[in-house]
Amino acid sequence: MKELELMYEGKAKKVFKTDDEDLLIVAYKDDATAFNGLKKGTIVGKGIVNNRMSNYLCKILEEKGIPTHYVEELDERRTVVKKVEIVPLEVIIRNKAAGSFSKRLGVAEGTELKCSTLEFSYKNDDLGDPLINSYMALALGLATKSHYVTSKDKIEHAAETINEELKEIFKNIGIELIDFKLEFGRYHGEIILADEISPDTCRYWDIETHDHLDKDRFRRDLGDAEGAYQEVYRRLGLDK
Ligand code: TMP
């Protein structure tokens, strides 16, 4: 596998072309941003944690029958992934109220939900990734109806399974999975899980202390974001 030119540089990752047109190499950075890039900083070691944690979780999900973009970890920051056509939706699953859900609906953070929720945001940085529903997506022509309905069904089904698997994995290491964000892409006609699953894209609360072990430490200036990322990494046994 030969790494070729930089194709795209995002807020937290660089993406390189390879000599295989179906595959890309993702390189995880320590750069952290929040509030659509308004807040910028560095979380030392984050790139390694996010790369290795995402790969670890993708491998488990693959075993459970969820197709993902993961192909091969090259080193602690770089991974070969399938080149997908990204579905322009952020899929957010919540098990307890927090973040924008709490703000929008006036519910205290940590409030139990009677069931988990799923919401879509339209992936568009200029608009700040606004909440979107099926009617809006179809009205805007983001997909044709038949394409959209089948994709939505697959995404929702996969998201539900992923939630159950992730909740269990984190519960076993004393962490409650409060909420998380997924992205999906199309690869040779199939909808697969793309992008990372990491403390950047999930809320992890310690079951006992309710300490925040995720990017909220950076977003909210809670201090020691590095320590929180390392703690989850260590509990998953990835430091060995
Ligand atoms: P929210 O409560 O701010 O909507 O965030 C819900 C979840 O989505 C949370 O686990 C953090 C994650 N998230 C991202 O991965 N990327 C983002 O840009 C935002 C705003 C949230």
Short mmCIF file of C-alpha atoms and ligand atoms in Angstrom, two decimals:
data_model
loop_
_atom_site.label_atom_id
_atom_site.label_comp_id
_atom_site.label_asym_id
_atom_site.label_seq_id
_atom_site.Cartn_x
_atom_site.Cartn_y
_atom_site.Cartn_z
CA MET A 1 0.00 0.00 0.00
CA LYS A 2 1.58 3.25 -1.13
CA GLU A 3 0.58 6.57 0.42
CA LEU A 4 0.11 9.21 -2.30
CA GLU A 5 -0.85 12.89 -2.13
CA LEU A 6 -2.97 14.58 0.54
CA MET A 7 -6.59 14.52 -0.60
CA TYR A 8 -8.22 16.43 2.23
CA GLU A 9 -7.29 17.92 5.59
CA GLY A 10 -10.09 18.12 8.15
CA LYS A 11 -10.16 19.50 11.68
CA ALA A 12 -8.86 16.31 13.29
CA LYS A 13 -7.59 14.15 10.43
CA LYS A 14 -5.67 14.17 7.18
CA VAL A 15 -6.77 11.90 4.36
CA PHE A 16 -4.33 10.63 1.73
CA LYS A 17 -4.92 8.90 -1.59
CA THR A 18 -3.26 5.54 -2.14
CA ASP A 19 -2.25 3.50 -5.17
CA ASP A 20 -5.54 1.59 -4.76
CA GLU A 21 -8.43 3.79 -5.87
CA ASP A 22 -10.80 2.01 -3.46
CA LEU A 23 -8.68 2.78 -0.40
CA LEU A 24 -7.51 5.83 1.52
CA ILE A 25 -5.13 6.40 4.42
CA VAL A 26 -6.44 8.43 7.36
CA ALA A 27 -3.89 10.11 9.67
CA TYR A 28 -5.22 11.28 13.04
CA LYS A 29 -3.97 14.62 14.44
CA ASP A 30 -3.87 15.94 18.01
CA ASP A 31 -5.73 19.10 16.87
CA ALA A 32 -9.03 19.68 18.63
CA THR A 33 -11.78 22.08 17.63
CA ALA A 34 -15.23 22.82 18.99
CA PHE A 35 -18.21 24.98 18.11
CA ASN A 36 -17.69 24.50 14.40
CA GLY A 37 -14.02 25.37 14.55
CA LEU A 38 -14.38 28.57 16.63
CA LYS A 39 -12.43 27.05 19.51
CA LYS A 40 -9.07 25.54 18.65
CA GLY A 41 -6.53 23.62 20.69
CA THR A 42 -4.45 20.51 21.03
CA ILE A 43 -5.06 17.37 23.04
CA VAL A 44 -1.64 15.70 23.17
CA GLY A 45 -1.86 12.02 22.22
CA LYS A 46 -5.49 12.29 21.02
CA GLY A 47 -4.66 11.15 17.49
CA ILE A 48 -3.20 7.90 18.76
CA VAL A 49 -6.13 7.24 21.11
CA ASN A 50 -8.75 8.01 18.46
CA ASN A 51 -7.03 5.96 15.76
CA ARG A 52 -6.49 2.87 17.88
CA MET A 53 -9.85 3.09 19.70
CA SER A 54 -11.82 3.50 16.46
CA ASN A 55 -10.04 0.55 14.89
CA TYR A 56 -10.59 -1.59 17.97
CA LEU A 57 -14.33 -0.78 17.98
CA CYS A 58 -14.73 -1.21 14.21
CA LYS A 59 -13.18 -4.68 14.44
CA ILE A 60 -15.65 -5.69 17.16
CA LEU A 61 -18.58 -4.25 15.18
CA GLU A 62 -17.46 -6.12 12.03
CA GLU A 63 -17.56 -9.36 14.06
CA LYS A 64 -21.13 -8.47 15.03
CA GLY A 65 -22.11 -8.11 11.37
CA ILE A 66 -21.83 -4.31 10.98
CA PRO A 67 -19.81 -3.46 7.85
CA THR A 68 -17.28 -0.65 8.50
CA HIS A 69 -14.66 1.29 6.55
CA TYR A 70 -11.78 -0.25 8.55
CA VAL A 71 -9.15 -2.14 6.54
CA GLU A 72 -5.76 -2.10 8.29
CA GLU A 73 -3.93 -0.16 11.00
CA LEU A 74 -0.58 1.00 9.59
CA ASP A 75 0.84 2.56 12.74
CA GLU A 76 -0.39 4.34 15.86
CA ARG A 77 -1.82 7.30 13.93
CA ARG A 78 -2.52 5.95 10.42
CA THR A 79 -5.13 3.51 9.12
CA VAL A 80 -6.16 2.23 5.71
CA VAL A 81 -9.90 2.69 5.17
CA LYS A 82 -12.34 2.04 2.35
CA LYS A 83 -13.01 5.08 0.20
CA VAL A 84 -16.72 5.80 0.63
CA GLU A 85 -19.11 8.34 -0.75
CA ILE A 86 -20.10 9.92 2.53
CA VAL A 87 -23.81 10.23 3.37
CA PRO A 88 -24.11 13.92 4.34
CA LEU A 89 -25.78 13.17 7.66
CA GLU A 90 -24.47 13.02 11.21
CA VAL A 91 -26.40 10.31 13.02
CA ILE A 92 -26.68 11.02 16.75
CA ILE A 93 -27.85 8.40 19.22
CA ARG A 94 -28.62 9.31 22.82
CA ASN A 95 -29.11 7.13 25.89
CA LYS A 96 -29.28 9.96 28.44
CA ALA A 97 -30.01 13.67 28.04
CA ALA A 98 -26.91 15.84 27.53
CA GLY A 99 -25.47 18.53 25.28
CA SER A 100 -27.66 20.04 22.59
CA PHE A 101 -30.57 17.72 23.47
CA SER A 102 -30.65 19.09 27.02
CA LYS A 103 -30.37 22.66 25.78
CA ARG A 104 -32.97 22.36 23.02
CA LEU A 105 -35.56 20.50 25.09
CA GLY A 106 -34.87 22.01 28.51
CA VAL A 107 -33.98 18.71 30.19
CA ALA A 108 -31.21 18.52 32.80
CA GLU A 109 -28.05 16.72 31.68
CA GLY A 110 -28.00 13.15 32.94
CA THR A 111 -31.79 12.77 32.88
CA GLU A 112 -32.82 9.18 32.07
CA LEU A 113 -34.60 8.76 28.74
CA LYS A 114 -37.46 6.26 28.46
CA CYS A 115 -35.86 4.97 25.26
CA SER A 116 -32.81 5.87 23.22
CA THR A 117 -33.22 8.57 20.56
CA LEU A 118 -31.84 9.00 17.08
CA GLU A 119 -31.50 12.30 15.26
CA PHE A 120 -29.93 13.45 12.01
CA SER A 121 -27.90 16.59 11.42
CA TYR A 122 -27.15 17.82 7.94
CA LYS A 123 -23.34 17.71 7.51
CA ASN A 124 -22.69 21.27 6.44
CA ASP A 125 -20.07 23.34 8.27
CA ASP A 126 -21.28 26.64 6.77
CA LEU A 127 -24.66 26.04 8.41
CA GLY A 128 -23.24 24.54 11.63
CA ASP A 129 -24.61 21.02 10.98
CA PRO A 130 -28.32 21.83 11.57
CA LEU A 131 -30.88 19.27 12.74
CA ILE A 132 -32.72 17.80 9.75
CA ASN A 133 -35.57 15.30 9.31
CA SER A 134 -36.64 13.01 6.46
CA TYR A 135 -39.07 15.52 4.97
CA MET A 136 -36.40 18.21 4.83
CA ALA A 137 -33.77 15.89 3.35
CA LEU A 138 -36.16 14.74 0.62
CA ALA A 139 -37.44 18.27 -0.04
CA LEU A 140 -33.87 19.46 -0.54
CA GLY A 141 -33.16 16.59 -2.91
CA LEU A 142 -30.32 15.22 -0.78
CA ALA A 143 -31.49 11.81 -1.98
CA THR A 144 -34.28 10.32 -4.02
CA LYS A 145 -37.13 8.88 -2.00
CA SER A 146 -36.42 5.19 -2.67
CA HIS A 147 -32.69 5.67 -2.12
CA TYR A 148 -33.33 7.64 1.04
CA VAL A 149 -35.88 5.26 2.54
CA THR A 150 -33.66 2.19 2.11
CA SER A 151 -30.55 4.03 3.32
CA LYS A 152 -32.39 5.47 6.31
CA ASP A 153 -33.70 2.06 7.25
CA LYS A 154 -30.23 0.52 7.05
CA ILE A 155 -28.62 3.37 8.96
CA GLU A 156 -31.21 3.28 11.73
CA HIS A 157 -30.94 -0.48 12.07
CA ALA A 158 -27.12 -0.38 12.15
CA ALA A 159 -27.15 2.53 14.64
CA GLU A 160 -29.39 0.57 17.01
CA THR A 161 -27.10 -2.49 16.91
CA ILE A 162 -24.00 -0.30 17.31
CA ASN A 163 -25.56 1.38 20.35
CA GLU A 164 -26.26 -1.96 22.05
CA GLU A 165 -22.72 -3.23 21.36
CA LEU A 166 -20.98 -0.02 22.43
CA LYS A 167 -23.09 0.38 25.60
CA GLU A 168 -22.00 -3.11 26.67
CA ILE A 169 -18.30 -2.62 25.83
CA PHE A 170 -18.15 0.63 27.83
CA LYS A 171 -20.29 -0.65 30.71
CA ASN A 172 -17.72 -3.43 31.17
CA ILE A 173 -15.02 -0.81 31.78
CA GLY A 174 -17.12 1.32 34.15
CA ILE A 175 -18.25 3.87 31.57
CA GLU A 176 -21.76 4.94 30.65
CA LEU A 177 -22.25 5.73 26.96
CA ILE A 178 -24.39 8.88 27.15
CA ASP A 179 -24.54 9.69 23.43
CA PHE A 180 -22.49 9.47 20.26
CA LYS A 181 -22.29 10.49 16.62
CA LEU A 182 -21.91 8.16 13.64
CA GLU A 183 -21.31 8.74 9.96
CA PHE A 184 -22.05 6.34 7.15
CA GLY A 185 -20.90 6.06 3.56
CA ARG A 186 -21.63 4.12 0.39
CA TYR A 187 -19.01 1.62 -0.76
CA HIS A 188 -19.80 -0.31 -3.94
CA GLY A 189 -23.52 0.19 -3.27
CA GLU A 190 -23.42 -0.92 0.34
CA ILE A 191 -24.01 1.40 3.32
CA ILE A 192 -21.10 1.01 5.75
CA LEU A 193 -20.00 2.70 8.97
CA ALA A 194 -17.40 5.34 8.18
CA ASP A 195 -15.44 7.82 10.30
CA GLU A 196 -14.23 7.42 13.86
CA ILE A 197 -15.80 6.28 17.13
CA SER A 198 -13.73 8.00 19.80
CA PRO A 199 -13.87 10.42 22.74
CA ASP A 200 -14.19 13.16 20.07
CA THR A 201 -17.50 11.73 18.90
CA CYS A 202 -19.00 10.16 22.03
CA ARG A 203 -19.90 11.21 25.57
CA TYR A 204 -18.41 8.81 28.10
CA TRP A 205 -19.25 9.30 31.79
CA ASP A 206 -17.61 7.32 34.55
CA ILE A 207 -20.40 5.15 36.02
CA GLU A 208 -19.39 5.85 39.65
CA THR A 209 -18.18 9.46 39.63
CA HIS A 210 -19.95 10.76 36.48
CA ASP A 211 -16.61 12.29 35.45
CA HIS A 212 -16.59 13.29 31.79
CA LEU A 213 -14.05 11.12 29.95
CA ASP A 214 -14.44 12.70 26.50
CA LYS A 215 -14.08 15.85 24.41
CA ASP A 216 -16.48 17.78 26.66
CA ARG A 217 -13.37 18.31 28.84
CA PHE A 218 -12.01 20.45 26.00
CA ARG A 219 -15.34 21.95 24.84
CA ARG A 220 -16.23 23.04 28.38
CA ASP A 221 -12.74 23.81 29.74
CA LEU A 222 -13.01 21.10 32.39
CA GLY A 223 -9.24 20.48 32.33
CA ASP A 224 -7.07 17.41 31.76
CA ALA A 225 -8.58 16.32 28.45
CA GLU A 226 -5.36 14.37 27.80
CA GLY A 227 -5.86 12.40 31.03
CA ALA A 228 -9.47 11.56 30.12
CA TYR A 229 -8.53 10.22 26.66
CA GLN A 230 -5.70 8.18 28.18
CA GLU A 231 -8.02 6.81 30.87
CA VAL A 232 -10.53 5.38 28.36
CA TYR A 233 -7.65 4.05 26.25
CA ARG A 234 -6.14 2.33 29.30
CA ARG A 235 -9.47 0.87 30.46
CA LEU A 236 -10.00 -0.67 27.01
CA GLY A 237 -6.55 -2.26 27.36
CA LEU A 238 -5.21 -0.45 24.30
CA ASP A 239 -2.11 0.92 26.06
CA LYS A 240 -0.49 -2.53 26.08
P1 TMP B 1 -24.55 17.36 20.95
O1 TMP B 1 -25.22 17.05 22.25
O2 TMP B 1 -23.65 18.56 21.00
O3 TMP B 1 -25.52 17.43 19.81
O4 TMP B 1 -23.58 16.14 20.63
C1 TMP B 1 -24.08 14.83 20.56
C2 TMP B 1 -22.93 13.85 20.34
O5 TMP B 1 -22.32 14.06 19.08
C3 TMP B 1 -21.81 13.95 21.36
O6 TMP B 1 -21.44 12.64 21.76
C4 TMP B 1 -20.67 14.60 20.65
C5 TMP B 1 -20.92 14.28 19.20
N1 TMP B 1 -20.56 15.37 18.30
C6 TMP B 1 -19.67 15.13 17.28
O7 TMP B 1 -19.15 14.03 17.13
N2 TMP B 1 -19.38 16.15 16.43
C7 TMP B 1 -19.91 17.39 16.55
O8 TMP B 1 -19.60 18.28 15.76
C8 TMP B 1 -20.84 17.62 17.63
C9 TMP B 1 -21.48 18.95 17.80
C10 TMP B 1 -21.14 16.58 18.45
#
